CSV table of C-alpha atoms (C1' of nucleotides) in Angstrom, one decimal:
chain,number,residue,atom,x,y,z
A,59,MET,CA,-54.5,27.8,33.6
A,60,SER,CA,-50.7,27.8,34.8
A,61,GLU,CA,-47.8,25.6,33.4
A,62,LYS,CA,-48.4,22.0,34.8
A,63,ASP,CA,-46.3,20.2,32.0
A,64,ASP,CA,-43.2,21.7,30.3
A,65,PHE,CA,-44.7,20.2,26.5
A,66,ASP,CA,-44.9,23.2,24.0
A,67,LEU,CA,-47.5,22.8,21.6
A,68,ARG,CA,-46.5,25.9,20.2
A,69,ASN,CA,-43.4,24.8,18.7
A,70,PHE,CA,-45.0,21.7,18.2
A,71,LEU,CA,-45.0,21.2,14.0
A,72,PRO,CA,-48.1,19.4,12.5
A,73,PHE,CA,-49.9,22.2,15.3
A,74,LEU,CA,-47.7,24.7,14.5
A,75,LEU,CA,-48.0,24.8,10.4
A,76,ASN,CA,-51.9,24.3,10.6
A,77,GLN,CA,-52.3,27.4,12.8
A,78,ALA,CA,-49.8,29.5,10.0
A,79,ALA,CA,-51.5,27.8,6.8
A,80,GLU,CA,-54.8,28.8,8.7
A,81,GLU,CA,-53.9,32.5,9.2
A,82,SER,CA,-52.3,33.5,6.6
A,83,SER,CA,-55.0,31.9,4.1
A,84,LEU,CA,-58.0,34.2,5.9
A,85,ALA,CA,-57.9,37.3,4.1
A,86,PHE,CA,-57.2,35.0,0.2
A,87,GLN,CA,-60.0,32.9,0.8
A,88,GLN,CA,-62.2,35.8,1.7
A,89,ILE,CA,-61.8,37.3,-1.6
A,90,TYR,CA,-62.1,34.6,-3.8
A,91,LYS,CA,-65.0,33.2,-1.8
A,92,ASP,CA,-66.8,37.5,-1.5
A,93,ARG,CA,-65.6,38.1,-5.0
A,94,TYR,CA,-66.6,34.7,-6.7
A,95,GLY,CA,-68.0,32.1,-4.4
A,96,MET,CA,-65.7,30.1,-4.6
A,97,LEU,CA,-65.1,27.4,-2.3
A,98,ARG,CA,-60.8,26.2,-1.6
A,99,THR,CA,-60.4,23.3,-4.2
A,100,ASP,CA,-62.1,26.2,-7.0
A,101,TRP,CA,-59.6,28.4,-6.7
A,102,ARG,CA,-56.8,25.6,-7.0
A,103,VAL,CA,-58.1,24.4,-9.7
A,104,LEU,CA,-59.1,27.6,-11.3
A,105,PHE,CA,-55.1,27.7,-11.0
A,106,HIS,CA,-54.1,25.3,-12.1
A,107,LEU,CA,-55.9,25.8,-15.6
A,108,GLY,CA,-54.7,29.4,-15.5
A,109,ILE,CA,-51.3,28.3,-14.9
A,110,TYR,CA,-50.4,24.9,-17.3
A,111,GLY,CA,-53.5,25.5,-19.9
A,112,GLN,CA,-55.4,22.1,-20.5
A,113,MET,CA,-55.5,19.5,-18.3
A,114,THR,CA,-56.8,16.4,-17.0
A,115,ALA,CA,-58.7,16.5,-13.5
A,116,LYS,CA,-56.9,13.4,-12.5
A,117,GLU,CA,-53.5,15.2,-13.7
A,118,ILE,CA,-54.5,18.7,-11.1
A,119,GLY,CA,-55.2,15.9,-8.5
A,120,GLU,CA,-52.1,14.9,-8.6
A,121,ARG,CA,-50.0,17.8,-9.1
A,122,ALA,CA,-52.2,19.8,-6.0
A,123,ARG,CA,-53.1,16.7,-4.6
A,124,ILE,CA,-56.9,16.8,-4.1
A,125,HIS,CA,-59.5,13.9,-4.0
A,126,LYS,CA,-60.8,12.7,-7.4
A,127,THR,CA,-63.7,13.4,-5.3
A,128,LYS,CA,-63.1,17.0,-4.3
A,129,ILE,CA,-62.1,18.0,-8.0
A,130,SER,CA,-64.9,16.5,-9.6
A,131,ARG,CA,-67.3,19.0,-7.5
A,132,ALA,CA,-64.8,21.5,-8.1
A,133,VAL,CA,-64.9,21.3,-12.0
A,134,GLN,CA,-68.8,20.4,-11.9
A,135,ARG,CA,-69.3,24.4,-9.7
A,136,LEU,CA,-66.7,25.9,-12.3
A,137,SER,CA,-68.4,25.0,-15.5
A,138,ASP,CA,-71.7,25.3,-14.5
A,139,ARG,CA,-70.4,29.2,-14.0
A,140,ARG,CA,-69.3,28.9,-17.3
A,141,PHE,CA,-65.2,29.5,-16.2
A,142,LEU,CA,-64.3,26.0,-17.6
A,143,THR,CA,-65.2,23.9,-20.5
A,144,ARG,CA,-65.0,20.2,-20.5
A,145,THR,CA,-64.1,18.5,-23.9
A,146,ARG,CA,-63.8,14.9,-24.0
A,147,ASP,CA,-60.8,13.2,-24.9
A,148,GLU,CA,-61.5,11.4,-28.4
A,149,THR,CA,-58.8,9.0,-28.2
A,150,ASP,CA,-59.4,8.0,-24.4
A,151,ARG,CA,-63.0,8.4,-23.8
A,152,ARG,CA,-62.7,8.4,-19.9
A,153,SER,CA,-60.8,11.2,-20.2
A,154,GLU,CA,-61.9,14.9,-20.3
A,155,HIS,CA,-59.7,18.2,-21.0
A,156,LEU,CA,-60.5,20.9,-19.3
A,157,MET,CA,-60.1,24.3,-20.1
A,158,LEU,CA,-60.9,27.7,-18.5
A,159,THR,CA,-63.5,30.1,-20.6
A,160,PRO,CA,-62.1,33.5,-21.5
A,161,ALA,CA,-64.4,34.3,-17.8
A,162,GLY,CA,-62.3,31.9,-16.1
A,163,GLU,CA,-59.5,33.3,-17.4
A,164,ALA,CA,-60.1,36.9,-16.5
A,165,ALA,CA,-61.4,35.6,-12.5
A,166,TYR,CA,-58.0,33.8,-12.7
A,167,ARG,CA,-55.8,37.3,-14.1
A,168,ASP,CA,-57.5,38.9,-11.1
A,169,LEU,CA,-57.1,36.4,-8.5
A,170,ARG,CA,-53.5,36.0,-9.5
A,171,ALA,CA,-52.8,40.0,-8.9
A,172,VAL,CA,-54.6,38.9,-5.9
A,173,ALA,CA,-52.4,36.0,-4.8
A,174,GLU,CA,-49.1,37.7,-5.5
A,175,SER,CA,-49.6,41.2,-3.8
A,176,TYR,CA,-50.6,38.8,-0.8
A,177,ASP,CA,-47.5,36.6,-1.3
A,178,SER,CA,-45.4,39.7,-1.0
A,179,ARG,CA,-47.3,40.9,1.7
A,180,LEU,CA,-47.0,37.7,3.8
A,181,ALA,CA,-43.3,37.7,2.8
A,182,ALA,CA,-42.3,41.0,4.1
A,183,HIS,CA,-42.6,39.7,7.2
A,184,PHE,CA,-39.0,38.7,6.7
A,185,THR,CA,-35.7,39.3,5.0
A,186,THR,CA,-35.4,37.8,1.3
A,187,GLY,CA,-33.2,35.5,2.5
A,188,GLU,CA,-35.3,33.7,5.3
A,189,ALA,CA,-38.4,34.2,3.0
A,190,ALA,CA,-36.8,32.3,0.3
A,191,LEU,CA,-35.3,30.0,2.9
A,192,LEU,CA,-38.7,29.3,4.7
A,193,ARG,CA,-40.4,28.2,1.3
A,194,MET,CA,-37.6,25.8,0.5
A,195,MET,CA,-38.1,24.1,3.8
A,196,LEU,CA,-41.7,23.8,3.5
A,197,ARG,CA,-41.6,22.2,0.2
A,198,ARG,CA,-39.9,19.8,1.6
A,199,LEU,CA,-42.1,19.4,4.7
A,200,ALA,CA,-44.8,19.0,1.2
A,201,GLY,CA,-42.9,16.4,0.1
A,202,MET,CA,-42.3,18.9,-3.4
A,203,GLU,CA,-38.6,18.4,-3.6
A,204,ARG,CA,-36.3,16.2,-2.1
B,271,MET,CA,-49.8,21.2,-19.5
B,272,SER,CA,-47.3,22.4,-21.0
B,273,GLU,CA,-46.2,26.1,-19.0
B,274,LYS,CA,-48.5,29.0,-19.9
B,275,ASP,CA,-48.7,31.4,-17.2
B,276,ASP,CA,-45.5,32.1,-15.3
B,277,PHE,CA,-47.4,32.3,-11.4
B,278,ASP,CA,-46.0,30.2,-9.1
B,279,LEU,CA,-48.3,28.0,-7.1
B,280,ARG,CA,-45.8,26.1,-5.8
B,281,ASN,CA,-44.0,29.0,-4.0
B,282,PHE,CA,-47.3,30.8,-3.5
B,283,LEU,CA,-47.6,30.8,0.9
B,284,PRO,CA,-50.9,30.1,1.7
B,285,PHE,CA,-50.7,26.8,-0.4
B,286,LEU,CA,-47.1,26.0,0.3
B,287,LEU,CA,-48.2,26.2,3.7
B,288,ASN,CA,-51.6,24.1,3.5
B,289,GLN,CA,-49.2,20.9,1.2
B,290,ALA,CA,-46.7,21.2,4.4
B,291,ALA,CA,-49.2,20.9,6.9
B,292,GLU,CA,-51.4,18.9,5.5
B,293,GLU,CA,-48.5,16.5,5.0
B,294,SER,CA,-47.2,16.8,7.8
B,295,SER,CA,-49.9,16.2,9.6
B,296,LEU,CA,-50.6,12.9,7.9
B,297,ALA,CA,-48.9,10.3,10.0
B,298,PHE,CA,-50.0,11.8,13.1
B,299,GLN,CA,-53.6,12.1,12.4
B,300,GLN,CA,-53.7,8.4,11.5
B,301,ILE,CA,-52.7,7.5,15.6
B,302,TYR,CA,-54.7,9.5,16.9
B,303,LYS,CA,-57.4,8.5,15.0
B,304,ASP,CA,-56.6,5.0,14.9
B,305,ARG,CA,-56.0,4.6,18.6
B,306,TYR,CA,-58.6,6.4,20.3
B,307,GLY,CA,-60.5,7.5,17.8
B,308,MET,CA,-59.9,10.9,18.0
B,309,LEU,CA,-60.8,14.3,15.7
B,310,ARG,CA,-58.8,17.3,14.9
B,311,THR,CA,-60.2,19.1,17.4
B,312,ASP,CA,-60.4,16.5,20.0
B,313,TRP,CA,-56.3,16.0,20.5
B,314,ARG,CA,-56.1,19.6,20.5
B,315,VAL,CA,-58.5,19.8,23.7
B,316,LEU,CA,-56.7,16.9,25.4
B,317,PHE,CA,-53.2,18.3,25.1
B,318,HIS,CA,-54.3,21.7,26.3
B,319,LEU,CA,-55.2,20.6,29.2
B,320,GLY,CA,-52.7,17.7,29.2
B,321,ILE,CA,-49.9,20.7,29.3
B,322,TYR,CA,-52.1,23.4,30.9
B,323,GLY,CA,-54.3,21.7,33.6
B,324,GLN,CA,-58.1,23.0,34.3
B,325,MET,CA,-59.5,25.8,31.7
B,326,THR,CA,-62.7,26.3,30.4
B,327,ALA,CA,-63.4,25.9,26.9
B,328,LYS,CA,-62.9,29.3,26.2
B,329,GLU,CA,-59.7,29.4,27.1
B,330,ILE,CA,-59.1,26.7,24.9
B,331,GLY,CA,-60.9,28.3,22.1
B,332,GLU,CA,-58.6,31.6,22.5
B,333,ARG,CA,-55.0,30.5,22.9
B,334,ALA,CA,-55.8,27.7,19.4
B,335,ARG,CA,-57.8,29.9,17.5
B,336,ILE,CA,-61.1,27.3,17.2
B,337,HIS,CA,-64.6,28.2,17.2
B,338,LYS,CA,-66.7,27.7,19.7
B,339,THR,CA,-69.0,25.3,18.3
B,340,LYS,CA,-66.2,23.0,17.6
B,341,ILE,CA,-65.2,23.0,21.2
B,342,SER,CA,-68.2,22.6,22.4
B,343,ARG,CA,-68.9,19.4,21.0
B,344,ALA,CA,-65.3,18.0,21.3
B,345,VAL,CA,-65.9,18.6,24.8
B,346,GLN,CA,-69.0,16.6,24.3
B,347,ARG,CA,-67.1,13.3,23.5
B,348,LEU,CA,-64.1,13.9,25.0
B,349,SER,CA,-66.6,13.9,28.6
B,350,ASP,CA,-68.6,10.5,26.5
B,351,ARG,CA,-65.4,8.7,26.9
B,352,ARG,CA,-64.8,10.0,30.2
B,353,PHE,CA,-61.1,11.8,29.4
B,354,LEU,CA,-62.8,15.0,30.9
B,355,THR,CA,-64.8,16.2,33.9
B,356,ARG,CA,-66.2,19.0,33.5
B,357,THR,CA,-67.4,21.0,36.7
B,358,ARG,CA,-69.5,24.3,36.7
B,359,ASP,CA,-67.7,27.6,38.3
B,360,GLU,CA,-69.4,28.9,41.3
B,361,THR,CA,-68.9,32.1,41.2
B,362,ASP,CA,-70.0,32.3,37.0
B,363,ARG,CA,-72.7,29.8,36.1
B,364,ARG,CA,-72.1,30.2,32.7
B,365,SER,CA,-68.5,29.0,32.6
B,366,GLU,CA,-67.2,25.0,33.4
B,367,HIS,CA,-63.9,24.2,34.4
B,368,LEU,CA,-62.8,21.2,32.0
B,369,MET,CA,-59.7,18.7,33.6
B,370,LEU,CA,-58.4,15.4,32.3
B,371,THR,CA,-59.9,12.5,34.3
B,372,PRO,CA,-56.5,9.7,35.0
B,373,ALA,CA,-57.8,8.2,30.9
B,374,GLY,CA,-57.1,11.6,29.5
B,375,GLU,CA,-54.0,11.7,31.3
B,376,ALA,CA,-52.9,8.4,30.0
B,377,ALA,CA,-54.2,9.2,26.6
B,378,TYR,CA,-52.6,12.5,27.0
B,379,ARG,CA,-49.1,11.3,27.8
B,380,ASP,CA,-49.4,8.3,25.5
B,381,LEU,CA,-49.7,11.1,22.2
B,382,ARG,CA,-47.6,13.7,24.1
B,383,ALA,CA,-44.9,10.9,23.4
B,384,VAL,CA,-46.0,9.9,20.0
B,385,ALA,CA,-45.6,13.7,19.4
B,386,GLU,CA,-42.6,14.8,20.6
B,387,SER,CA,-40.9,11.7,18.6
B,388,TYR,CA,-43.1,12.9,15.7
B,389,ASP,CA,-41.8,15.9,15.8
B,390,SER,CA,-37.7,15.3,16.1
B,391,ARG,CA,-38.5,13.4,12.6
B,392,LEU,CA,-39.8,16.0,10.6
B,393,ALA,CA,-37.3,19.0,12.7
B,394,ALA,CA,-34.7,16.4,11.1
B,395,HIS,CA,-35.1,17.2,7.7
B,396,PHE,CA,-33.3,20.6,8.4
B,397,THR,CA,-30.4,21.7,10.8
B,398,THR,CA,-31.2,22.9,14.2
B,399,GLY,CA,-30.6,26.4,13.3
B,400,GLU,CA,-33.3,25.5,10.2
B,401,ALA,CA,-35.5,24.0,12.4
B,402,ALA,CA,-35.6,26.9,14.9
B,403,LEU,CA,-35.8,29.9,12.2
B,404,LEU,CA,-38.8,28.2,10.3
B,405,ARG,CA,-40.5,27.9,13.9
B,406,MET,CA,-39.7,31.8,14.4
B,407,MET,CA,-41.3,32.4,11.0
B,408,LEU,CA,-44.7,29.8,11.8
B,409,ARG,CA,-45.3,31.6,14.7
B,410,ARG,CA,-44.9,35.1,13.1
B,411,LEU,CA,-46.9,34.0,10.4
B,412,ALA,CA,-49.4,32.6,12.8
B,413,GLY,CA,-49.7,35.4,14.7
B,414,MET,CA,-48.3,34.0,17.8
B,415,GLU,CA,-45.8,36.3,18.5
B,416,ARG,CA,-44.9,40.2,17.6
C,290,DG,C1',-84.1,46.7,41.9
C,291,DG,C1',-85.6,46.3,36.3
C,292,DG,C1',-84.6,46.8,31.2
C,293,DT,C1',-81.0,45.9,28.1
C,294,DA,C1',-76.8,44.2,26.1
C,295,DA,C1',-72.9,40.4,26.6
C,296,DT,C1',-71.1,36.2,27.3
C,297,DA,C1',-70.6,30.8,28.1
C,298,DG,C1',-71.8,27.3,26.0
C,299,DT,C1',-75.1,24.8,23.3
C,300,DT,C1',-78.2,23.2,19.8
C,301,DG,C1',-80.1,22.8,14.8
C,302,DA,C1',-80.3,24.0,10.0
C,303,DT,C1',-77.2,23.6,5.8
C,304,DT,C1',-73.2,22.8,3.5
C,305,DT,C1',-68.9,20.6,2.7
C,306,DT,C1',-65.8,16.9,2.8
C,307,DG,C1',-65.2,12.1,3.3
C,308,DT,C1',-65.3,7.3,2.2
C,309,DA,C1',-67.2,3.3,-0.5
C,310,DA,C1',-69.7,2.1,-4.4
C,311,DC,C1',-70.8,2.9,-9.1
C,312,DT,C1',-70.3,3.6,-14.2
C,313,DA,C1',-68.1,3.5,-18.4
C,314,DA,C1',-64.1,2.9,-21.2
C,315,DC,C1',-59.7,1.2,-22.1
C,316,DA,C1',-55.9,-3.0,-21.7
C,317,DA,C1',-53.9,-6.9,-21.2
C,318,DG,C1',-53.7,-12.1,-21.0
C,319,DC,C1',-55.2,-15.7,-23.4
D,83,DG,C1',-63.1,-11.7,-28.9
D,84,DC,C1',-64.1,-13.0,-24.4
D,85,DT,C1',-63.0,-12.5,-19.6
D,86,DT,C1',-60.6,-9.9,-15.6
D,87,DG,C1',-57.9,-6.3,-14.0
D,88,DT,C1',-57.6,-0.8,-14.3
D,89,DT,C1',-58.4,3.9,-14.7
D,90,DA,C1',-61.1,8.6,-14.9
D,91,DG,C1',-64.8,10.4,-13.5
D,92,DT,C1',-69.6,10.4,-11.1
D,93,DT,C1',-72.9,9.5,-7.3
D,94,DA,C1',-74.8,8.1,-2.4
D,95,DC,C1',-74.3,8.5,1.9
D,96,DA,C1',-72.3,9.0,6.6
D,97,DA,C1',-69.5,12.0,9.0
D,98,DA,C1',-67.7,16.8,9.5
D,99,DA,C1',-67.9,21.8,9.7
D,100,DT,C1',-70.3,26.1,9.9
D,101,DC,C1',-73.4,29.8,10.8
D,102,DA,C1',-77.4,31.5,13.0
D,103,DA,C1',-80.2,31.0,16.2
D,104,DC,C1',-81.0,29.6,21.3
D,105,DT,C1',-80.7,28.9,26.8
D,106,DA,C1',-78.7,30.4,30.6
D,107,DT,C1',-76.5,33.2,33.6
D,108,DT,C1',-73.5,37.4,34.5
D,109,DA,C1',-72.5,42.4,34.3
D,110,DC,C1',-74.2,47.4,33.6
D,111,DC,C1',-76.3,51.3,33.9
D,112,DC,C1',-80.6,54.3,34.4
DNA sequence: GGGTAATAGTTGATTTTGTAACTAACAAGC
DNA sequence: GCTTGTTAGTTACAAAATCAACTATTACCC
C-alpha cells in the first residue's frame, strides 16, 4: 500500500469537504435522531420554521437548497408528529403555510441549544479569526455569497 | 418569513460544511457519473487504488471512512466493469488484494486530471494562503490530523 | 487440538433518496 | 372563457444507503 501516485486525495476539496462535513455532523445527527427520531431534512425544516417563523415548503426548499420531494416528506413526518401545522393560503390555494406547534417550538429550542454548543465546540479547534475566515470561505464555496 | 429568532443557520458549521460539500461536489459528480456511470463510493475506491496501488477492501474502508458494505458493492461494480482485479491473499484467505486493470488505470488517470483542474477552480476563489489554511482546517475537522 | 471469539467480506431486508409523472390551482394570451 | 403553460406540492417506482445477519477463515487460549 505504498504511495504509487502523488495525487493527494486528502487535499482534494470535494473529498475533504465531504469528510469534514460527515465527521462534524455525526454527533449532532446522533442527537436529533435519538432524541426526536428525526432525519437530516426534518431538523433543517424544523430550524427554518423556528428561525424564520411561518414559511411555505417552496421557500424552505429554495433557502436550504433541498428538493421539493424531500421537503414534502419531511413536512409530512413533522406534521404526523404534531410538530407543525399546515394552513392553505386562501389567495393561492396551491401553497400552504407551515408553522411550528408549541411542541415543534420546544423541540426547536432544545435542538438549537444543542447546535449552538456543538458549533462552539467545533469552532474551538481554531482561533476566532480563523473560524470567521472558515465560515466565510465555506459560504463562498456553498454559493451563499459573492 | 421575517426573522423571528436570531440563530444563524447559515453559520452553523455542520450545515455550512454540508452545503459547501454538496455544492462543490456537484460538477465533479456529474463527470464521473456521466462518463463512467460511477457512484460516489466507486470513484473513491478507484482513486485509492490509483494512488496507493494494491489495497484490500478493509484498508480502503479505514482510510476513507467508508462502511464495508458500501465498499463491497463498489468493488463488485468496478470488478464487473473490469476496472479492477481481486486476488485472494494466500496467507490469509479471508481478504483479497484489489488492483486496477489497465482500463481502471486509464479511468483513474482521466478522472484524476479532471479532479486536479476542478480543485484548482475551487481554490481560485481564494488566495494561496487562504486555500492552504482552508485545507488545513478541514483536515482538522475531518479528524485527519492532530 | 477443540472450542470460542474475532475478522474480511457478502447478502438480504428495510429505510431513505432520486426521478419522473402526476394532481390541483393559478396565469396569460387570445 | 378556453386553451396552453406554470407552479406548489404529492405520489409511485427505481436506485441507493443502512443495518443486521450471515459465511468463511484465522486467532486465541485452555
